[in-house]
mmCIF file of C-alpha atoms (C1' of nucleotides) in Angstrom:
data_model
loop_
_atom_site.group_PDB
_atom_site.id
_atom_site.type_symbol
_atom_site.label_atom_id
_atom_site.label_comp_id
_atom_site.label_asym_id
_atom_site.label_seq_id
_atom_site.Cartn_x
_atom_site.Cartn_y
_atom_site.Cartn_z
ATOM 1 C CA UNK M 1 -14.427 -0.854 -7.475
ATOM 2 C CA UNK M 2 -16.253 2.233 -6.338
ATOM 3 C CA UNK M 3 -17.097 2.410 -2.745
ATOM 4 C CA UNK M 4 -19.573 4.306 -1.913
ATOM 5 C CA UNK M 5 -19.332 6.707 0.972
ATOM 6 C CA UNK M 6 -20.453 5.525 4.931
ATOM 7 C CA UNK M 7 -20.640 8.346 6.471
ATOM 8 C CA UNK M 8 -21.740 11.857 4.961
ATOM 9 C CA UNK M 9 -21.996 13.905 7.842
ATOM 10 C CA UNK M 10 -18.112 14.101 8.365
ATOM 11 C CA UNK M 11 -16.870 16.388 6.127
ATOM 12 C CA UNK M 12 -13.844 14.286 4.984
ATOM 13 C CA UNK M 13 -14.845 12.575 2.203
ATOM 14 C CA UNK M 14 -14.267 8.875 1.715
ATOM 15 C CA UNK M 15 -14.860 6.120 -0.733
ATOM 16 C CA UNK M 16 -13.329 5.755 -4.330
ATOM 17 C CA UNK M 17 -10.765 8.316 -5.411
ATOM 18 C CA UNK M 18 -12.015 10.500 -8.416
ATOM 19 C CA UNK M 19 -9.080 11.134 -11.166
ATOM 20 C CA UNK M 20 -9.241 15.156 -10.148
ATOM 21 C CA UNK M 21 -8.345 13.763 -6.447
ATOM 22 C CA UNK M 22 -5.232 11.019 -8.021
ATOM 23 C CA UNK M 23 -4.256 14.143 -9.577
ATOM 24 C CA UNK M 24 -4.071 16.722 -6.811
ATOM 25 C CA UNK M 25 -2.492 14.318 -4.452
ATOM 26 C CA UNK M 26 0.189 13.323 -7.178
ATOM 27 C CA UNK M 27 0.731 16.762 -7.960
ATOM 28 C CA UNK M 28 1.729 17.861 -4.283
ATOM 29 C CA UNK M 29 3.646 15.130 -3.860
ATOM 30 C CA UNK M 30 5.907 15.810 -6.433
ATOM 31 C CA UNK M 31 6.147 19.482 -5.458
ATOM 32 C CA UNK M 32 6.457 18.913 -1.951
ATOM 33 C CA UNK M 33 7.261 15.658 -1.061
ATOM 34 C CA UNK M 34 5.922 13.610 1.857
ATOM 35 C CA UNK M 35 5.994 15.636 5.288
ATOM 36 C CA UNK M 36 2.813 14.938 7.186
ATOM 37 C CA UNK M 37 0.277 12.536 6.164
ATOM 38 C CA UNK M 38 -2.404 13.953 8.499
ATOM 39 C CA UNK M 39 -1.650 17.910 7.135
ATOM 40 C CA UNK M 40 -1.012 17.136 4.013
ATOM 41 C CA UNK M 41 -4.904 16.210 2.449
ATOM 42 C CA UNK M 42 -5.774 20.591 3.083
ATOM 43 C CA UNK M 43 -2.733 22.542 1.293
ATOM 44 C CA UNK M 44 -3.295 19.448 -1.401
ATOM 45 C CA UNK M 45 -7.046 20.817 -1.690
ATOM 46 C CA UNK M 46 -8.308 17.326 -1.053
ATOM 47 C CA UNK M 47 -11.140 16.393 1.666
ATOM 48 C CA UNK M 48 -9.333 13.344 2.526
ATOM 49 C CA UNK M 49 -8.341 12.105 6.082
ATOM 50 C CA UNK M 50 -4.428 11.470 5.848
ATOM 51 C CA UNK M 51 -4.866 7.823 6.205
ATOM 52 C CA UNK M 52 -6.840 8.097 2.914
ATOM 53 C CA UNK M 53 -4.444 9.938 1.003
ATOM 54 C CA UNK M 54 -1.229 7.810 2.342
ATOM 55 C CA UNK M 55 -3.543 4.410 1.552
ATOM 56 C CA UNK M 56 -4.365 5.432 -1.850
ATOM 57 C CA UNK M 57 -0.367 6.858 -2.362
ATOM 58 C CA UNK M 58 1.072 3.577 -0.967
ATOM 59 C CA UNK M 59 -1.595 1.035 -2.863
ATOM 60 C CA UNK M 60 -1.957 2.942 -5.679
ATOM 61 C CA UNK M 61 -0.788 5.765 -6.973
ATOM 62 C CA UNK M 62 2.979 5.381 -5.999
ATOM 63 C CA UNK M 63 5.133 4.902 -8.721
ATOM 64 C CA UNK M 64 6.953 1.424 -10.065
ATOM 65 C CA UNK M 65 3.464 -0.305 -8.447
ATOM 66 C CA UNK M 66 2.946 -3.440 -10.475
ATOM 67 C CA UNK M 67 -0.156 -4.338 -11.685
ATOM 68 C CA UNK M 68 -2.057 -7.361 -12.971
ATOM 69 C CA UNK M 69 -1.322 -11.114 -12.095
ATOM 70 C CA UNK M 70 0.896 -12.561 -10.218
ATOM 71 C CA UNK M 71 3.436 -14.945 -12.138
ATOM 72 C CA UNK M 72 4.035 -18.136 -10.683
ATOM 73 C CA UNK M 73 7.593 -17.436 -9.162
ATOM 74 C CA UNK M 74 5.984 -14.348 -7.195
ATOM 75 C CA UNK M 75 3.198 -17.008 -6.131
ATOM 76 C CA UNK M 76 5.907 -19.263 -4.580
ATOM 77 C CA UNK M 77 7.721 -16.125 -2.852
ATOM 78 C CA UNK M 78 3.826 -15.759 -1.393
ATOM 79 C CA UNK M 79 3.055 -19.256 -0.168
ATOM 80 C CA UNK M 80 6.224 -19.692 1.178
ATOM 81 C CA UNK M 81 6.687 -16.553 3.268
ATOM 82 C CA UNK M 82 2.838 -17.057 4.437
ATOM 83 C CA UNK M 83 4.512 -20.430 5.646
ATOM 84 C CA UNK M 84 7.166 -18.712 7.057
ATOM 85 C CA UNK M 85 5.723 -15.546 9.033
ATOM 86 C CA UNK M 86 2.309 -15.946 8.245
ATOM 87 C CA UNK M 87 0.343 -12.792 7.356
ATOM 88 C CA UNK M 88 2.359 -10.987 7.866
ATOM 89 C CA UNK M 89 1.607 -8.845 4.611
ATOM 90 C CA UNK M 90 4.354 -6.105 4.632
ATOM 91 C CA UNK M 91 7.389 -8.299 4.816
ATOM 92 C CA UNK M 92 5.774 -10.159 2.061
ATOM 93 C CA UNK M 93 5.638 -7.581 0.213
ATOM 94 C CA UNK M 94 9.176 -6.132 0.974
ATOM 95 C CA UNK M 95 10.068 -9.281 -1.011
ATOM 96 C CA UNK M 96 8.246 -8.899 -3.758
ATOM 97 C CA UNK M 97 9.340 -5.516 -5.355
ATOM 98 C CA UNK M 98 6.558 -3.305 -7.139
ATOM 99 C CA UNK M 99 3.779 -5.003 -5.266
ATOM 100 C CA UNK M 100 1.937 -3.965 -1.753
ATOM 101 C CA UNK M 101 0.595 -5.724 1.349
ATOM 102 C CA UNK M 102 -2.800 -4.975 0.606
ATOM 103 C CA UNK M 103 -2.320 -6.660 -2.979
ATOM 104 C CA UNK M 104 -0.363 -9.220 -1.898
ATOM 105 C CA UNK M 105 -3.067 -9.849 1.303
ATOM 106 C CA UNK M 106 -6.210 -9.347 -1.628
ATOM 107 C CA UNK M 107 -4.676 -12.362 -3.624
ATOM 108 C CA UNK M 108 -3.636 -14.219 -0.829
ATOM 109 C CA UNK M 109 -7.392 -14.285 0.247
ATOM 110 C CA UNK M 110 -8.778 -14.567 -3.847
ATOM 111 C CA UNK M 111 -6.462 -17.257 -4.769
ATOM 112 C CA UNK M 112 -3.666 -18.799 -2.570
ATOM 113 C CA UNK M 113 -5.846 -19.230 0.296
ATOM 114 C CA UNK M 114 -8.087 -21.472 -1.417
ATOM 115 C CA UNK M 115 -5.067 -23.092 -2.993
ATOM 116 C CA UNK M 116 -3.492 -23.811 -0.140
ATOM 117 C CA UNK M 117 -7.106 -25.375 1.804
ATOM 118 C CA UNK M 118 -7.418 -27.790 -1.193
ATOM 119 C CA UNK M 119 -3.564 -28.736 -1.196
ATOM 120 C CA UNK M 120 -2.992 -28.019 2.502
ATOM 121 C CA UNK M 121 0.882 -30.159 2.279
ATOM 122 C CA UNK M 122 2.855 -27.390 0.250
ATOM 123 C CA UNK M 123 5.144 -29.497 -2.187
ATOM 124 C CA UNK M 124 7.851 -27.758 -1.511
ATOM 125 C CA UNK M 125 10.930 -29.859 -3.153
ATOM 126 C CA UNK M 126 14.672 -28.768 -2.098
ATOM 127 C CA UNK M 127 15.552 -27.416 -5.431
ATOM 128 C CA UNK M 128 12.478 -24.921 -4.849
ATOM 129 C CA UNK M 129 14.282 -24.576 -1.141
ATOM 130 C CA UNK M 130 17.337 -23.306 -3.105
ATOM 131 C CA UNK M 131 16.150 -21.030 -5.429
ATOM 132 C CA UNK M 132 13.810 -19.116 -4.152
ATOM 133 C CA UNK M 133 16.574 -17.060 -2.439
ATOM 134 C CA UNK M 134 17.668 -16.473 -5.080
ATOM 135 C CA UNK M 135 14.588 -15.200 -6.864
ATOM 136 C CA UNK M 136 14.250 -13.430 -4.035
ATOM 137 C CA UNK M 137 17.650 -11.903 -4.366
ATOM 138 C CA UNK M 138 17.243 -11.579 -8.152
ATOM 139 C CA UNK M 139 13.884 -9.515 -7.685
ATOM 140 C CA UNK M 140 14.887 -7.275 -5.320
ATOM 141 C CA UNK M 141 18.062 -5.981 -7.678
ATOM 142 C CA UNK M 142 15.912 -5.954 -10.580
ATOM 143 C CA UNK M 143 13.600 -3.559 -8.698
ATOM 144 C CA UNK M 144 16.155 -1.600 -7.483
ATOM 145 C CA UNK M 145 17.138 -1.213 -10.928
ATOM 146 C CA UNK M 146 13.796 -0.526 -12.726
ATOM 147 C CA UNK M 147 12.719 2.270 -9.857
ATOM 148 C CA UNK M 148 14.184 5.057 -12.148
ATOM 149 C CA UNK M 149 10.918 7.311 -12.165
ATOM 150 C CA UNK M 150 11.465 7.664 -8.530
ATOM 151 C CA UNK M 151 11.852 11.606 -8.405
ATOM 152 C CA UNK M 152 9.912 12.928 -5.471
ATOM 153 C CA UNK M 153 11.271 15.624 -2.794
ATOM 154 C CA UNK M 154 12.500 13.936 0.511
ATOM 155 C CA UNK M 155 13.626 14.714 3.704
ATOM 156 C CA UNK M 156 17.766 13.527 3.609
ATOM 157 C CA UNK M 157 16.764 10.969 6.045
ATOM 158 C CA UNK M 158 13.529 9.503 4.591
ATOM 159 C CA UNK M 159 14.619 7.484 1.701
ATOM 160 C CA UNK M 160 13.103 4.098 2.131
ATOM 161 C CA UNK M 161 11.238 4.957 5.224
ATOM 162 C CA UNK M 162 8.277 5.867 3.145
ATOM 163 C CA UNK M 163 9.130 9.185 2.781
ATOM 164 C CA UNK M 164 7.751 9.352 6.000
ATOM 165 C CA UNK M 165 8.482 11.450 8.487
ATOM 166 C CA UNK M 166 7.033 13.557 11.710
ATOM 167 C CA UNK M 167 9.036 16.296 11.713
ATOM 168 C CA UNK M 168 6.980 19.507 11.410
ATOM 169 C CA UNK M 169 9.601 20.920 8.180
ATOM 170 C CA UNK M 170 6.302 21.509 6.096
ATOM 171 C CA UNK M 171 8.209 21.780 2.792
ATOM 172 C CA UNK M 172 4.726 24.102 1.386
ATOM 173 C CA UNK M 173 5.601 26.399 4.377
ATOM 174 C CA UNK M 174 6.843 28.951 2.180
ATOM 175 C CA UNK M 175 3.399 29.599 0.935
ATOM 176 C CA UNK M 176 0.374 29.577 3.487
ATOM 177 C CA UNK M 177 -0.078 26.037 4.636
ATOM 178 C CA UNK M 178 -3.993 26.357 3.996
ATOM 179 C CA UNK M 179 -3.515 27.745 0.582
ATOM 180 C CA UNK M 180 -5.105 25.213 -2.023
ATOM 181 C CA UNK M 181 -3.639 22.903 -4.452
ATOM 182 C CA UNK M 182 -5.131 24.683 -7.026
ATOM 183 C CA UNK M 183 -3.043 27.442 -6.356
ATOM 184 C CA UNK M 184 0.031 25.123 -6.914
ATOM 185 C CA UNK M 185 -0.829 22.811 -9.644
ATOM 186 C CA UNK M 186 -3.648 24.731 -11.417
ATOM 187 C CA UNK M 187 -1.362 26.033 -14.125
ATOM 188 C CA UNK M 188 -1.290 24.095 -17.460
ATOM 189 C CA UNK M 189 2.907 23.645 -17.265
ATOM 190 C CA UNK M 190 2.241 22.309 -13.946
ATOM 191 C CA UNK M 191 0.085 19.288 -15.212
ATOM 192 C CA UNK M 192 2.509 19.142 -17.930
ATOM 193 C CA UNK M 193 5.363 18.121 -15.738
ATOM 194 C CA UNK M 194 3.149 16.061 -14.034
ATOM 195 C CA UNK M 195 2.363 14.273 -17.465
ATOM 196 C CA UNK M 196 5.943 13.244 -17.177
ATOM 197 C CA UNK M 197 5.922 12.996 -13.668
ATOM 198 C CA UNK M 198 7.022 8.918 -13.615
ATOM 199 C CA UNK M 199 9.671 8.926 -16.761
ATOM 200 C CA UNK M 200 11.364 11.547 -14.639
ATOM 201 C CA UNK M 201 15.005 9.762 -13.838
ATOM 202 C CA UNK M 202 16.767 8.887 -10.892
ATOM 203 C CA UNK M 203 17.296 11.162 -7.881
ATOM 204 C CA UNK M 204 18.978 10.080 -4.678
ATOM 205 C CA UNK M 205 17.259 6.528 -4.911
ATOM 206 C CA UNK M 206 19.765 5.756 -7.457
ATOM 207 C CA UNK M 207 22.629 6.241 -5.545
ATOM 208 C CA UNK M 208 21.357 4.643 -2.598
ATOM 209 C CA UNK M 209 20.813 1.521 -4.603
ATOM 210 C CA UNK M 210 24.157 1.111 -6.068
ATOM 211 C CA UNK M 211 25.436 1.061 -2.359
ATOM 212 C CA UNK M 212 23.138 -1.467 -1.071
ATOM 213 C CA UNK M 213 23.638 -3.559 -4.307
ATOM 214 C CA UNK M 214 27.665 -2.988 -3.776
ATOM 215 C CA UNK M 215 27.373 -4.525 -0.479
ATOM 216 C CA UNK M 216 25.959 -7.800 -2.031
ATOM 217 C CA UNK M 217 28.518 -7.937 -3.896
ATOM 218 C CA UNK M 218 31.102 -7.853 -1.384
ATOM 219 C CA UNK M 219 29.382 -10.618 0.987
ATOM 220 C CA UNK M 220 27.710 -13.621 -0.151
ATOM 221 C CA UNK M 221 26.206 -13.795 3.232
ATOM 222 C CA UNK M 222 24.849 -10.294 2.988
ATOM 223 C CA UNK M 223 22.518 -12.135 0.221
ATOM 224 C CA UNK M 224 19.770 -11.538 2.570
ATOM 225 C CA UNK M 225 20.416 -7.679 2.975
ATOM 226 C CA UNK M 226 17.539 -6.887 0.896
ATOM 227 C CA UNK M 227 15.247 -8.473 3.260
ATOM 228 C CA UNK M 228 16.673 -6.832 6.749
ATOM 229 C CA UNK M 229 16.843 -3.683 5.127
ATOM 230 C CA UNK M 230 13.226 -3.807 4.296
ATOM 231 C CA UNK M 231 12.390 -5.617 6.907
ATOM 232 C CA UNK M 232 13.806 -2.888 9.808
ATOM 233 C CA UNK M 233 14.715 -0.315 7.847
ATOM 234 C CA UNK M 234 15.289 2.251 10.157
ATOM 235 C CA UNK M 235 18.383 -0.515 11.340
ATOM 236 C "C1'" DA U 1 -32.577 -10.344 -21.809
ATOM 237 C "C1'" DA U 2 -33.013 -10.310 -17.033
ATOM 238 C "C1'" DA U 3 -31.985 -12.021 -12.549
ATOM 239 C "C1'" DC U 4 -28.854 -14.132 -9.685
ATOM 240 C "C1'" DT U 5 -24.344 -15.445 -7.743
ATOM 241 C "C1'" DG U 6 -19.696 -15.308 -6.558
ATOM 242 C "C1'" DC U 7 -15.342 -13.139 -6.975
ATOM 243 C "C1'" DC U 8 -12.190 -9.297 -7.025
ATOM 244 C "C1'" DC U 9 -10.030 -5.559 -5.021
ATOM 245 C "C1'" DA U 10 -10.087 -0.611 -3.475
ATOM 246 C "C1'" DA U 11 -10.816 1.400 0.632
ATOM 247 C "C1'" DC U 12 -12.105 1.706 5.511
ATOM 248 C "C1'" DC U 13 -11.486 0.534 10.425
ATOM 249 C "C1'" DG U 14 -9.238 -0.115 14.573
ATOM 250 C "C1'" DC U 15 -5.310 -1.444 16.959
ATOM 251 C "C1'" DC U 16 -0.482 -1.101 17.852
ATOM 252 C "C1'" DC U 17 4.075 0.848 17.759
ATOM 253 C "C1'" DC U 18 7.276 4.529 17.558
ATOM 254 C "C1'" DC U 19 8.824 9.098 18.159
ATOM 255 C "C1'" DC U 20 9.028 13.377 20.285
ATOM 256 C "C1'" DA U 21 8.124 16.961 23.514
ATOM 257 C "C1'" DA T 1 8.624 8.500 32.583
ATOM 258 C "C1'" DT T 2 4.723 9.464 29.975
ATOM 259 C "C1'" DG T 3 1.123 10.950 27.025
ATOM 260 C "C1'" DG T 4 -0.279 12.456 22.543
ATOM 261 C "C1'" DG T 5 0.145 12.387 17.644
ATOM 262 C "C1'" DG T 6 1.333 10.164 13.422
ATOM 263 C "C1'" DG T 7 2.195 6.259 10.685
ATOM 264 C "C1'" DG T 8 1.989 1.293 9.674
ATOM 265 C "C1'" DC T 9 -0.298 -2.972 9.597
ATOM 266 C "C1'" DG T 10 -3.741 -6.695 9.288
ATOM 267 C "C1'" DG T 11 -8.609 -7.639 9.115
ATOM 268 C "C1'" DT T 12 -12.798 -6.601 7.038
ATOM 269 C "C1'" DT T 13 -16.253 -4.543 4.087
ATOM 270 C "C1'" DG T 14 -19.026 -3.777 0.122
ATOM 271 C "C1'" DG T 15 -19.628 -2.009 -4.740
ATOM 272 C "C1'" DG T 16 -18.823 -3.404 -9.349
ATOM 273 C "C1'" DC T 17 -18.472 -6.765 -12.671
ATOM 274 C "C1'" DA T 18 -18.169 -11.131 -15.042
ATOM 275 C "C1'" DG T 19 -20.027 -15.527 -15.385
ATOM 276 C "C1'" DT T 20 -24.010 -18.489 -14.903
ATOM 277 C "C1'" DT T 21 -28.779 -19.799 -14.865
#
DNA sequence: AAACTGCCCAACCGCCCCCCA
DNA sequence: ATGGGGGGCGGTTGGGCAGTT
């Protein structure tokens, strides 16, 4: 799916992400963690805007992202949030662990879409009604569980708020913000950690988990934690 | 084998919201 | 109170590729 570029006179470069480019943005990510989208692309040596870089993180390189098709429970979750909230793509995919809006939104408009136009009445029967909370439920612990590669630097207060943050701590401060990735990540150990970069176990994530899953344990009616946590996680 | 067609999906665009100074 | 910057989100685009003629 290479895009070609619009626009050559800017001197950001755009279109499809070269495996040099995946690798330098991976790279400083690891080292330094996620502190400014917009900064980030120059000490990371790439010519990217910081949209570019956090679309390509967040779509694609990010680990635990699951690829290829959709099984048929995940379809359900799909049609019958769509029904609920309509597209609204990001609390889809907050319920459907490993996957992302813009996936979720690209098979909505590939497949379901179509689906639904030729079968416009969703059969949805009340055993369906019943357990898809739980699927839901189910999914989101089994996610929780399986996000062991999770190992990046973050900010205490970042954990599943993207990493995000605009707080000016740039993390790569102790070197000169403008020096170049290559500087950081040219060495041959440095790609060799980053070889192992997503079998790399638990960090804080871990621990945050077991609290969140502890707390479904406790309340039956906190069943739909999962889903308010992702849904306003700064809450 | 070549030309055509339609689909898939990575990536861009622009708007909106939130946070902070 | 407010304005600017950064991030998130949904809509859209368009190149590549597989299937068809």
């Amino acid at each position: 799916m290479v895009r070609a570029p619009r626009c050559e006179k800017t001197a950001l470069k755009k279109g499809a992400w070269s495996p040099e480019e995946d690798e330098k943005l991976i790279a400083y990510i690891k080292r330094y963690g996620i502190w400014n989208w917009s900064q980030m692309p120059k000490p990371a040596g790439l010519s990217r805007s910081g949209k570019s870089c956090r679309l390509r993180w967040v779509n694609y390189l990010k680990p635990n992202i699951k690829r290829g098709n959709f099984s048929k429970e995940e379809e359900e979750i799909i049609l019958q949030m769509q029904e609920r909230l309509g597209n609204k793509w990001s609390a889809i995919a907050a319920r459907l662990p490993g996957r992302t809006d813009n996936e979720i939104k690209n098979y909505w408009h590939s497949h379901l879409k179509k689906r639904m136009k030729d079968n416009p009445v969703p059969t949805r029967t009340e055993l369906q009604e019943a357990e898809i909370p739980n699927l839901l439920f189910s999914n989101a612990i089994e996610a929780s569980k399986s996000e062991g590669s999770m190992d990046i630097p973050m900010s205490p207060h970042s954990s599943m708020d993207e990493y995000s943050s605009s707080s000016s701590n740039d993390p790569a401060i102790g070197i000169d913000l403008y020096e170049t990735i290559e500087a950081n990540i040219g060495s041959p150990e440095t790609f060799g950690e980053l070889a192992s970069f997503w079998a790399q176990p638990f960090s804080q994530e871990s621990l945050y988990m077991e609290d969140i899953q502890a707390m479904f344990v406790d309340n039956d009616a906190c069943n739909d934690i999962w889903f308010n946590f992702c849904w306003n996680p700064r809450a």
